Amino acid sequence: MKIQAKSPEEQEKLMTWDDTFRFKCYRGIDCFNSCCRDVTIFLDSLDVIRLRKTLKISSTDFLETYTHRVLSQKSGMPAVILKMNQDETKQCPFVTDAGCAVYESRPYSCRLYPLDTEQGVEYSFIVTEDTCHGLKEARELTVEEWRRDQGLRDYDDIDHNLKDVMHADQLWEEKIDNPRMQDMILMALYDVDRFREFVFKSTFLEKFKIDDDIIEKIRNDDVSMLYFASQWLRFSLFGEKGFLKIDRDFLEKKKIEVLSKGKQE
Ligand code: SF4
Ligand code: SF4
């Protein structure tokens, strides 16, 4: 969650998992809810899966209603950010007088607040105690205790799995500027329902030989589908085969179709 630019002093204050800080947020604190407005919240793939489940809507509808799509200027990688209300309050659509209406599914950035991290190793504050009065409270805890308390460990495996894909700009010299490719990446990373439809309703399962137990797992389980999507992106972007193996019979069939089409023309 980027609430405002970090001051140079704050940027320098880097903490690791064992370092302690003071913080407590609760209903009744005088700044309650003030941080849930006019913020840029990048959503993780797991955030979209959880939020759409809580809201009981498809990932496609969630993305359409609650997010903006953005592209990294450097790499061309797509990402999604949570739309704030388009009125003068610029509030998050999920904030209520009682707090966050989607608390159990709140995004990664909201869990990590008032901290931020680039790679999950070093952490820094993104606000000062002038803005976030919870930083003046007496409760002291380590960064790791905060991570555990906020359920951030749930993200570790997935983030590790997707790291190569999300940081493609560090592996590639060329920018992704093909809109179709950007849309495919967006679908695989964030739109689990559309990606599932692509896998089960196209020739995907004819093209790739996939074990039956994997097919059963991804049929209904969103997190398994996300891992599967990361494998598919690795295959498509970097040529890594993993468990995705192209069916040779399918390739032969396609070759014959293309040749006979060419002859007819
Ligand atoms: S500004 Fe800090 S203390 Fe205040 S509501 Fe937000 S997180 Fe809690
Ligand atoms: S999702 Fe919840 S915690 Fe995050 S900004 Fe919105 S209301 Fe606040």
PDB file of C-alpha atoms and ligand atoms in Angstrom:
ATOM      1  CA  MET A   1       0.000   0.000   0.000  1.00  0.00           C
ATOM      2  CA  LYS A   2       1.664   3.231  -1.008  1.00  0.00           C
ATOM      3  CA  ILE A   3       0.039   5.964   1.004  1.00  0.00           C
ATOM      4  CA  GLN A   4       2.605   8.671   0.383  1.00  0.00           C
ATOM      5  CA  ALA A   5       6.191   9.047  -0.695  1.00  0.00           C
ATOM      6  CA  LYS A   6       8.663   7.730   1.848  1.00  0.00           C
ATOM      7  CA  SER A   7      10.994  10.290   3.333  1.00  0.00           C
ATOM      8  CA  PRO A   8      14.723   9.579   2.875  1.00  0.00           C
ATOM      9  CA  GLU A   9      15.058   8.827   6.616  1.00  0.00           C
ATOM     10  CA  GLU A  10      12.218   6.294   6.486  1.00  0.00           C
ATOM     11  CA  GLN A  11      13.682   4.627   3.416  1.00  0.00           C
ATOM     12  CA  GLU A  12      16.933   4.139   5.267  1.00  0.00           C
ATOM     13  CA  LYS A  13      15.215   2.476   8.234  1.00  0.00           C
ATOM     14  CA  LEU A  14      15.423  -1.098   6.965  1.00  0.00           C
ATOM     15  CA  MET A  15      14.420  -3.963   9.249  1.00  0.00           C
ATOM     16  CA  THR A  16      14.778  -7.716   8.961  1.00  0.00           C
ATOM     17  CA  TRP A  17      12.546 -10.406  10.453  1.00  0.00           C
ATOM     18  CA  ASP A  18      14.105 -10.235  13.954  1.00  0.00           C
ATOM     19  CA  ASP A  19      13.865  -6.464  14.309  1.00  0.00           C
ATOM     20  CA  THR A  20      11.131  -5.019  16.488  1.00  0.00           C
ATOM     21  CA  PHE A  21       8.781  -2.106  16.030  1.00  0.00           C
ATOM     22  CA  ARG A  22       5.856  -0.643  17.968  1.00  0.00           C
ATOM     23  CA  PHE A  23       2.401  -0.798  16.453  1.00  0.00           C
ATOM     24  CA  LYS A  24      -1.229  -1.444  17.295  1.00  0.00           C
ATOM     25  CA  CYS A  25      -4.286  -0.705  15.177  1.00  0.00           C
ATOM     26  CA  TYR A  26      -7.804  -0.955  16.625  1.00  0.00           C
ATOM     27  CA  ARG A  27     -11.300   0.375  16.212  1.00  0.00           C
ATOM     28  CA  GLY A  28     -11.432   3.501  18.317  1.00  0.00           C
ATOM     29  CA  ILE A  29      -7.968   4.823  17.497  1.00  0.00           C
ATOM     30  CA  ASP A  30      -8.365   8.409  16.265  1.00  0.00           C
ATOM     31  CA  CYS A  31      -6.940   7.690  12.790  1.00  0.00           C
ATOM     32  CA  PHE A  32      -9.197   4.627  12.310  1.00  0.00           C
ATOM     33  CA  ASN A  33      -9.923   3.991   8.597  1.00  0.00           C
ATOM     34  CA  SER A  34      -7.901   7.032   7.493  1.00  0.00           C
ATOM     35  CA  CYS A  35      -5.430   4.792   5.649  1.00  0.00           C
ATOM     36  CA  CYS A  36      -8.177   3.086   3.597  1.00  0.00           C
ATOM     37  CA  ARG A  37      -8.581   5.901   1.114  1.00  0.00           C
ATOM     38  CA  ASP A  38      -6.732   7.334  -1.843  1.00  0.00           C
ATOM     39  CA  VAL A  39      -4.131   4.552  -1.848  1.00  0.00           C
ATOM     40  CA  THR A  40      -2.523   2.549  -4.611  1.00  0.00           C
ATOM     41  CA  ILE A  41      -2.924  -1.111  -3.706  1.00  0.00           C
ATOM     42  CA  PHE A  42      -1.373  -3.602  -6.108  1.00  0.00           C
ATOM     43  CA  LEU A  43      -3.173  -6.924  -5.767  1.00  0.00           C
ATOM     44  CA  ASP A  44      -1.439 -10.280  -5.587  1.00  0.00           C
ATOM     45  CA  SER A  45      -2.831 -13.267  -7.493  1.00  0.00           C
ATOM     46  CA  LEU A  46      -3.871 -14.789  -4.153  1.00  0.00           C
ATOM     47  CA  ASP A  47      -5.656 -11.555  -3.201  1.00  0.00           C
ATOM     48  CA  VAL A  48      -7.899 -11.798  -6.257  1.00  0.00           C
ATOM     49  CA  ILE A  49      -8.696 -15.467  -5.546  1.00  0.00           C
ATOM     50  CA  ARG A  50      -9.627 -14.686  -1.932  1.00  0.00           C
ATOM     51  CA  LEU A  51     -11.559 -11.489  -2.568  1.00  0.00           C
ATOM     52  CA  ARG A  52     -13.681 -12.894  -5.358  1.00  0.00           C
ATOM     53  CA  LYS A  53     -14.524 -15.882  -3.129  1.00  0.00           C
ATOM     54  CA  THR A  54     -15.593 -13.619  -0.254  1.00  0.00           C
ATOM     55  CA  LEU A  55     -17.626 -11.447  -2.614  1.00  0.00           C
ATOM     56  CA  LYS A  56     -19.071 -14.585  -4.293  1.00  0.00           C
ATOM     57  CA  ILE A  57     -18.360 -13.348  -7.806  1.00  0.00           C
ATOM     58  CA  SER A  58     -16.175 -14.631 -10.629  1.00  0.00           C
ATOM     59  CA  SER A  59     -12.586 -13.444 -10.917  1.00  0.00           C
ATOM     60  CA  THR A  60     -13.531 -11.881 -14.270  1.00  0.00           C
ATOM     61  CA  ASP A  61     -16.328  -9.836 -12.649  1.00  0.00           C
ATOM     62  CA  PHE A  62     -14.079  -8.934  -9.735  1.00  0.00           C
ATOM     63  CA  LEU A  63     -11.362  -7.596 -12.040  1.00  0.00           C
ATOM     64  CA  GLU A  64     -13.903  -5.698 -14.124  1.00  0.00           C
ATOM     65  CA  THR A  65     -15.676  -4.108 -11.126  1.00  0.00           C
ATOM     66  CA  TYR A  66     -12.962  -3.549  -8.564  1.00  0.00           C
ATOM     67  CA  THR A  67      -9.643  -3.143 -10.356  1.00  0.00           C
ATOM     68  CA  HIS A  68      -7.668  -1.120 -12.866  1.00  0.00           C
ATOM     69  CA  ARG A  69      -5.204  -2.857 -15.128  1.00  0.00           C
ATOM     70  CA  VAL A  70      -1.748  -1.286 -15.317  1.00  0.00           C
ATOM     71  CA  LEU A  71       1.374  -2.141 -17.292  1.00  0.00           C
ATOM     72  CA  SER A  72       4.940  -1.890 -16.041  1.00  0.00           C
ATOM     73  CA  GLN A  73       6.654   0.798 -18.090  1.00  0.00           C
ATOM     74  CA  LYS A  74       9.903  -1.139 -17.949  1.00  0.00           C
ATOM     75  CA  SER A  75       8.813  -4.699 -18.674  1.00  0.00           C
ATOM     76  CA  GLY A  76       5.302  -4.357 -20.089  1.00  0.00           C
ATOM     77  CA  MET A  77       4.118  -6.848 -17.425  1.00  0.00           C
ATOM     78  CA  PRO A  78       0.460  -6.394 -16.494  1.00  0.00           C
ATOM     79  CA  ALA A  79      -0.652  -5.877 -12.886  1.00  0.00           C
ATOM     80  CA  VAL A  80      -3.913  -4.950 -11.203  1.00  0.00           C
ATOM     81  CA  ILE A  81      -4.654  -2.278  -8.631  1.00  0.00           C
ATOM     82  CA  LEU A  82      -7.718  -1.880  -6.451  1.00  0.00           C
ATOM     83  CA  LYS A  83     -10.070   0.866  -7.662  1.00  0.00           C
ATOM     84  CA  MET A  84     -10.848   3.506  -5.067  1.00  0.00           C
ATOM     85  CA  ASN A  85     -14.346   5.049  -5.069  1.00  0.00           C
ATOM     86  CA  GLN A  86     -14.624   7.637  -7.798  1.00  0.00           C
ATOM     87  CA  ASP A  87     -16.062  10.363  -5.517  1.00  0.00           C
ATOM     88  CA  GLU A  88     -14.457  13.031  -3.359  1.00  0.00           C
ATOM     89  CA  THR A  89     -13.811  10.535  -0.519  1.00  0.00           C
ATOM     90  CA  LYS A  90     -11.661   8.300  -2.768  1.00  0.00           C
ATOM     91  CA  GLN A  91     -12.302   5.566  -0.210  1.00  0.00           C
ATOM     92  CA  CYS A  92     -11.604   1.899  -0.704  1.00  0.00           C
ATOM     93  CA  PRO A  93     -14.896   0.237  -1.751  1.00  0.00           C
ATOM     94  CA  PHE A  94     -14.575  -2.178   1.175  1.00  0.00           C
ATOM     95  CA  VAL A  95     -14.179   0.267   4.037  1.00  0.00           C
ATOM     96  CA  THR A  96     -17.088   0.635   6.489  1.00  0.00           C
ATOM     97  CA  ASP A  97     -17.520   2.478   9.786  1.00  0.00           C
ATOM     98  CA  ALA A  98     -16.711  -0.796  11.517  1.00  0.00           C
ATOM     99  CA  GLY A  99     -13.506  -1.300   9.510  1.00  0.00           C
ATOM    100  CA  CYS A 100     -12.653  -3.514   6.556  1.00  0.00           C
ATOM    101  CA  ALA A 101     -15.673  -5.431   5.215  1.00  0.00           C
ATOM    102  CA  VAL A 102     -13.382  -8.042   3.622  1.00  0.00           C
ATOM    103  CA  TYR A 103     -10.949  -8.277   6.537  1.00  0.00           C
ATOM    104  CA  GLU A 104     -10.363 -12.049   6.271  1.00  0.00           C
ATOM    105  CA  SER A 105      -9.538 -11.611   2.554  1.00  0.00           C
ATOM    106  CA  ARG A 106      -7.853  -8.221   2.747  1.00  0.00           C
ATOM    107  CA  PRO A 107      -4.984  -7.803   0.279  1.00  0.00           C
ATOM    108  CA  TYR A 108      -1.351  -8.515   1.022  1.00  0.00           C
ATOM    109  CA  SER A 109      -0.457  -4.807   1.111  1.00  0.00           C
ATOM    110  CA  CYS A 110      -3.191  -4.097   3.677  1.00  0.00           C
ATOM    111  CA  ARG A 111      -1.880  -6.934   5.853  1.00  0.00           C
ATOM    112  CA  LEU A 112       1.691  -5.696   5.647  1.00  0.00           C
ATOM    113  CA  TYR A 113       0.791  -2.043   6.407  1.00  0.00           C
ATOM    114  CA  PRO A 114       2.419   0.007   7.995  1.00  0.00           C
ATOM    115  CA  LEU A 115       5.409  -1.841   6.554  1.00  0.00           C
ATOM    116  CA  ASP A 116       6.505  -2.414   2.991  1.00  0.00           C
ATOM    117  CA  THR A 117       9.057  -4.761   1.458  1.00  0.00           C
ATOM    118  CA  GLU A 118      10.650  -5.244  -1.934  1.00  0.00           C
ATOM    119  CA  GLN A 119      11.782  -8.857  -1.745  1.00  0.00           C
ATOM    120  CA  GLY A 120      10.382 -10.054   1.607  1.00  0.00           C
ATOM    121  CA  VAL A 121      13.793  -9.810   3.296  1.00  0.00           C
ATOM    122  CA  GLU A 122      14.108  -6.169   4.302  1.00  0.00           C
ATOM    123  CA  TYR A 123      11.178  -4.111   5.556  1.00  0.00           C
ATOM    124  CA  SER A 124      10.622  -0.395   5.971  1.00  0.00           C
ATOM    125  CA  PHE A 125       7.837   1.888   7.189  1.00  0.00           C
ATOM    126  CA  ILE A 126       5.653   3.512   4.576  1.00  0.00           C
ATOM    127  CA  VAL A 127       4.100   5.998   6.986  1.00  0.00           C
ATOM    128  CA  THR A 128       5.202   8.015   9.966  1.00  0.00           C
ATOM    129  CA  GLU A 129       3.545   8.191  13.369  1.00  0.00           C
ATOM    130  CA  ASP A 130       2.147  11.611  12.411  1.00  0.00           C
ATOM    131  CA  THR A 131      -0.148   9.831   9.979  1.00  0.00           C
ATOM    132  CA  CYS A 132      -0.498   6.382  11.518  1.00  0.00           C
ATOM    133  CA  HIS A 133      -1.049   6.831  15.230  1.00  0.00           C
ATOM    134  CA  GLY A 134      -0.790   3.084  15.770  1.00  0.00           C
ATOM    135  CA  LEU A 135       2.980   3.567  15.566  1.00  0.00           C
ATOM    136  CA  LYS A 136       2.827   5.505  18.846  1.00  0.00           C
ATOM    137  CA  GLU A 137       1.255   2.570  20.710  1.00  0.00           C
ATOM    138  CA  ALA A 138       3.246   0.604  23.275  1.00  0.00           C
ATOM    139  CA  ARG A 139       2.835  -2.894  21.765  1.00  0.00           C
ATOM    140  CA  GLU A 140       6.188  -4.097  20.480  1.00  0.00           C
ATOM    141  CA  LEU A 141       6.614  -7.004  18.090  1.00  0.00           C
ATOM    142  CA  THR A 142       9.132  -8.363  15.623  1.00  0.00           C
ATOM    143  CA  VAL A 143       8.639  -8.184  11.873  1.00  0.00           C
ATOM    144  CA  GLU A 144       8.256 -11.974  11.845  1.00  0.00           C
ATOM    145  CA  GLU A 145       5.581 -11.827  14.559  1.00  0.00           C
ATOM    146  CA  TRP A 146       3.756  -9.239  12.486  1.00  0.00           C
ATOM    147  CA  ARG A 147       4.027 -11.405   9.371  1.00  0.00           C
ATOM    148  CA  ARG A 148       2.625 -14.380  11.269  1.00  0.00           C
ATOM    149  CA  ASP A 149      -0.116 -12.317  12.897  1.00  0.00           C
ATOM    150  CA  GLN A 150      -1.246 -10.989   9.527  1.00  0.00           C
ATOM    151  CA  GLY A 151      -1.206 -14.344   7.703  1.00  0.00           C
ATOM    152  CA  LEU A 152       1.566 -13.256   5.359  1.00  0.00           C
ATOM    153  CA  ARG A 153       3.176 -16.698   5.406  1.00  0.00           C
ATOM    154  CA  ASP A 154       0.297 -17.943   3.208  1.00  0.00           C
ATOM    155  CA  TYR A 155       1.755 -15.844   0.416  1.00  0.00           C
ATOM    156  CA  ASP A 156       5.336 -17.113   0.687  1.00  0.00           C
ATOM    157  CA  ASP A 157       5.060 -20.286  -1.419  1.00  0.00           C
ATOM    158  CA  ILE A 158       2.995 -18.652  -4.106  1.00  0.00           C
ATOM    159  CA  ASP A 159       5.203 -15.575  -4.263  1.00  0.00           C
ATOM    160  CA  HIS A 160       8.283 -17.782  -4.491  1.00  0.00           C
ATOM    161  CA  ASN A 161       6.645 -19.749  -7.296  1.00  0.00           C
ATOM    162  CA  LEU A 162       5.624 -16.676  -9.254  1.00  0.00           C
ATOM    163  CA  LYS A 163       8.764 -14.625  -8.592  1.00  0.00           C
ATOM    164  CA  ASP A 164      10.448 -15.500 -11.899  1.00  0.00           C
ATOM    165  CA  VAL A 165       7.347 -14.649 -13.838  1.00  0.00           C
ATOM    166  CA  MET A 166       6.551 -11.438 -11.968  1.00  0.00           C
ATOM    167  CA  HIS A 167      10.125 -10.232 -12.315  1.00  0.00           C
ATOM    168  CA  ALA A 168      10.418 -11.135 -15.966  1.00  0.00           C
ATOM    169  CA  ASP A 169      11.840  -7.679 -16.588  1.00  0.00           C
ATOM    170  CA  GLN A 170      14.985  -8.738 -14.742  1.00  0.00           C
ATOM    171  CA  LEU A 171      15.384 -11.797 -16.976  1.00  0.00           C
ATOM    172  CA  TRP A 172      14.419 -10.262 -20.271  1.00  0.00           C
ATOM    173  CA  GLU A 173      16.070  -7.535 -22.204  1.00  0.00           C
ATOM    174  CA  GLU A 174      12.985  -7.020 -24.335  1.00  0.00           C
ATOM    175  CA  LYS A 175       9.792  -5.420 -23.159  1.00  0.00           C
ATOM    176  CA  ILE A 176       6.518  -7.317 -23.574  1.00  0.00           C
ATOM    177  CA  ASP A 177       4.583  -5.050 -25.892  1.00  0.00           C
ATOM    178  CA  ASN A 178       2.228  -7.514 -27.545  1.00  0.00           C
ATOM    179  CA  PRO A 179      -1.281  -6.744 -26.120  1.00  0.00           C
ATOM    180  CA  ARG A 180      -2.401 -10.342 -26.690  1.00  0.00           C
ATOM    181  CA  MET A 181       0.517 -11.666 -24.678  1.00  0.00           C
ATOM    182  CA  GLN A 182      -0.106  -9.113 -21.942  1.00  0.00           C
ATOM    183  CA  ASP A 183      -3.720 -10.256 -21.774  1.00  0.00           C
ATOM    184  CA  MET A 184      -2.696 -13.929 -21.580  1.00  0.00           C
ATOM    185  CA  ILE A 185      -0.339 -13.141 -18.673  1.00  0.00           C
ATOM    186  CA  LEU A 186      -3.040 -11.122 -16.921  1.00  0.00           C
ATOM    187  CA  MET A 187      -5.497 -13.985 -17.368  1.00  0.00           C
ATOM    188  CA  ALA A 188      -3.081 -16.599 -16.013  1.00  0.00           C
ATOM    189  CA  LEU A 189      -1.987 -14.536 -13.016  1.00  0.00           C
ATOM    190  CA  TYR A 190      -5.218 -12.870 -11.961  1.00  0.00           C
ATOM    191  CA  ASP A 191      -8.292 -14.199 -13.768  1.00  0.00           C
ATOM    192  CA  VAL A 192      -8.492 -17.784 -12.535  1.00  0.00           C
ATOM    193  CA  ASP A 193     -11.990 -18.393 -13.928  1.00  0.00           C
ATOM    194  CA  ARG A 194     -11.096 -17.227 -17.427  1.00  0.00           C
ATOM    195  CA  PHE A 195      -7.871 -19.232 -17.328  1.00  0.00           C
ATOM    196  CA  ARG A 196      -9.814 -22.327 -16.197  1.00  0.00           C
ATOM    197  CA  GLU A 197     -12.203 -21.869 -19.108  1.00  0.00           C
ATOM    198  CA  PHE A 198      -9.231 -21.535 -21.444  1.00  0.00           C
ATOM    199  CA  VAL A 199      -7.739 -24.796 -20.127  1.00  0.00           C
ATOM    200  CA  PHE A 200     -10.958 -26.838 -20.110  1.00  0.00           C
ATOM    201  CA  LYS A 201     -12.819 -25.388 -23.088  1.00  0.00           C
ATOM    202  CA  SER A 202     -10.066 -24.962 -25.678  1.00  0.00           C
ATOM    203  CA  THR A 203      -7.726 -27.522 -27.254  1.00  0.00           C
ATOM    204  CA  PHE A 204      -5.310 -27.014 -24.303  1.00  0.00           C
ATOM    205  CA  LEU A 205      -5.810 -30.498 -22.833  1.00  0.00           C
ATOM    206  CA  GLU A 206      -5.375 -32.052 -26.296  1.00  0.00           C
ATOM    207  CA  LYS A 207      -2.188 -30.100 -26.886  1.00  0.00           C
ATOM    208  CA  PHE A 208      -0.572 -30.904 -23.526  1.00  0.00           C
ATOM    209  CA  LYS A 209      -0.343 -34.277 -21.813  1.00  0.00           C
ATOM    210  CA  ILE A 210      -1.428 -33.541 -18.243  1.00  0.00           C
ATOM    211  CA  ASP A 211      -1.766 -36.162 -15.498  1.00  0.00           C
ATOM    212  CA  ASP A 212      -5.330 -36.915 -14.458  1.00  0.00           C
ATOM    213  CA  ASP A 213      -4.674 -36.053 -10.807  1.00  0.00           C
ATOM    214  CA  ILE A 214      -3.467 -32.588 -11.808  1.00  0.00           C
ATOM    215  CA  ILE A 215      -6.535 -32.094 -13.999  1.00  0.00           C
ATOM    216  CA  GLU A 216      -8.783 -33.023 -11.080  1.00  0.00           C
ATOM    217  CA  LYS A 217      -6.948 -30.628  -8.737  1.00  0.00           C
ATOM    218  CA  ILE A 218      -7.179 -27.616 -11.032  1.00  0.00           C
ATOM    219  CA  ARG A 219     -10.813 -28.255 -11.962  1.00  0.00           C
ATOM    220  CA  ASN A 220     -12.122 -26.652  -8.750  1.00  0.00           C
ATOM    221  CA  ASP A 221      -9.182 -25.511  -6.654  1.00  0.00           C
ATOM    222  CA  ASP A 222      -8.083 -21.936  -7.397  1.00  0.00           C
ATOM    223  CA  VAL A 223      -4.704 -22.098  -5.671  1.00  0.00           C
ATOM    224  CA  SER A 224      -3.792 -25.301  -7.569  1.00  0.00           C
ATOM    225  CA  MET A 225      -4.893 -23.546 -10.742  1.00  0.00           C
ATOM    226  CA  LEU A 226      -2.604 -20.632  -9.908  1.00  0.00           C
ATOM    227  CA  TYR A 227       0.391 -22.974  -9.545  1.00  0.00           C
ATOM    228  CA  PHE A 228      -0.605 -24.575 -12.831  1.00  0.00           C
ATOM    229  CA  ALA A 229      -0.843 -21.142 -14.469  1.00  0.00           C
ATOM    230  CA  SER A 230       2.657 -20.303 -13.245  1.00  0.00           C
ATOM    231  CA  GLN A 231       3.956 -23.489 -14.929  1.00  0.00           C
ATOM    232  CA  TRP A 232       2.187 -22.556 -18.137  1.00  0.00           C
ATOM    233  CA  LEU A 233       3.674 -19.039 -18.029  1.00  0.00           C
ATOM    234  CA  ARG A 234       7.138 -20.473 -17.465  1.00  0.00           C
ATOM    235  CA  PHE A 235       6.604 -22.704 -20.488  1.00  0.00           C
ATOM    236  CA  SER A 236       5.236 -19.877 -22.643  1.00  0.00           C
ATOM    237  CA  LEU A 237       7.647 -17.159 -21.552  1.00  0.00           C
ATOM    238  CA  PHE A 238      10.886 -19.018 -20.892  1.00  0.00           C
ATOM    239  CA  GLY A 239      10.392 -22.373 -22.662  1.00  0.00           C
ATOM    240  CA  GLU A 240      10.648 -24.269 -19.325  1.00  0.00           C
ATOM    241  CA  LYS A 241       8.850 -27.574 -19.748  1.00  0.00           C
ATOM    242  CA  GLY A 242       8.170 -28.566 -16.103  1.00  0.00           C
ATOM    243  CA  PHE A 243       5.250 -31.004 -16.124  1.00  0.00           C
ATOM    244  CA  LEU A 244       3.817 -29.519 -19.337  1.00  0.00           C
ATOM    245  CA  LYS A 245       4.580 -31.841 -22.217  1.00  0.00           C
ATOM    246  CA  ILE A 246       3.217 -31.227 -25.693  1.00  0.00           C
ATOM    247  CA  ASP A 247       1.314 -34.223 -27.100  1.00  0.00           C
ATOM    248  CA  ARG A 248       3.141 -35.309 -30.273  1.00  0.00           C
ATOM    249  CA  ASP A 249      -0.041 -36.799 -31.798  1.00  0.00           C
ATOM    250  CA  PHE A 250      -1.718 -33.409 -31.426  1.00  0.00           C
ATOM    251  CA  LEU A 251       1.200 -31.719 -33.198  1.00  0.00           C
ATOM    252  CA  GLU A 252       1.086 -34.261 -36.054  1.00  0.00           C
ATOM    253  CA  LYS A 253      -2.657 -33.763 -36.411  1.00  0.00           C
ATOM    254  CA  LYS A 254      -2.216 -29.976 -36.560  1.00  0.00           C
ATOM    255  CA  LYS A 255       0.604 -30.313 -39.099  1.00  0.00           C
ATOM    256  CA  ILE A 256      -1.625 -32.424 -41.365  1.00  0.00           C
ATOM    257  CA  GLU A 257      -4.508 -29.953 -41.007  1.00  0.00           C
ATOM    258  CA  VAL A 258      -2.254 -27.022 -41.968  1.00  0.00           C
ATOM    259  CA  LEU A 259      -0.767 -28.914 -44.948  1.00  0.00           C
ATOM    260  CA  SER A 260      -4.148 -30.017 -46.309  1.00  0.00           C
ATOM    261  CA  LYS A 261      -5.509 -26.476 -45.886  1.00  0.00           C
ATOM    262  CA  GLY A 262      -2.515 -25.172 -47.874  1.00  0.00           C
ATOM    263  CA  LYS A 263      -3.166 -27.705 -50.680  1.00  0.00           C
ATOM    264  CA  GLN A 264      -6.845 -26.692 -50.929  1.00  0.00           C
ATOM    265  CA  GLU A 265      -5.843 -23.040 -51.325  1.00  0.00           C
TER     266      GLU A 265
HETATM  267  S1  SF4 B   1      -3.477   4.824  10.070  1.00  0.00           S
HETATM  268 FE1  SF4 B   1      -2.441   3.153  11.203  1.00  0.00          FE
HETATM  269  S2  SF4 B   1      -3.409   3.052  13.239  1.00  0.00           S
HETATM  270 FE2  SF4 B   1      -4.687   4.356  11.917  1.00  0.00          FE
HETATM  271  S3  SF4 B   1      -6.226   2.933  11.117  1.00  0.00           S
HETATM  272 FE3  SF4 B   1      -4.586   2.961   9.603  1.00  0.00          FE
HETATM  273  S4  SF4 B   1      -3.202   1.294  10.211  1.00  0.00           S
HETATM  274 FE4  SF4 B   1      -4.564   1.683  11.956  1.00  0.00          FE
HETATM  275  S1  SF4 B   2      -9.229  -3.749   1.534  1.00  0.00           S
HETATM  276 FE1  SF4 B   2      -9.821  -3.367   3.649  1.00  0.00          FE
HETATM  277  S2  SF4 B   2      -7.902  -2.919   4.703  1.00  0.00           S
HETATM  278 FE2  SF4 B   2      -7.508  -2.716   2.531  1.00  0.00          FE
HETATM  279  S3  SF4 B   2      -7.812  -0.546   2.045  1.00  0.00           S
HETATM  280 FE3  SF4 B   2      -9.749  -1.604   1.679  1.00  0.00          FE
HETATM  281  S4  SF4 B   2     -10.911  -1.420   3.579  1.00  0.00           S
HETATM  282 FE4  SF4 B   2      -8.765  -0.950   4.043  1.00  0.00          FE
END
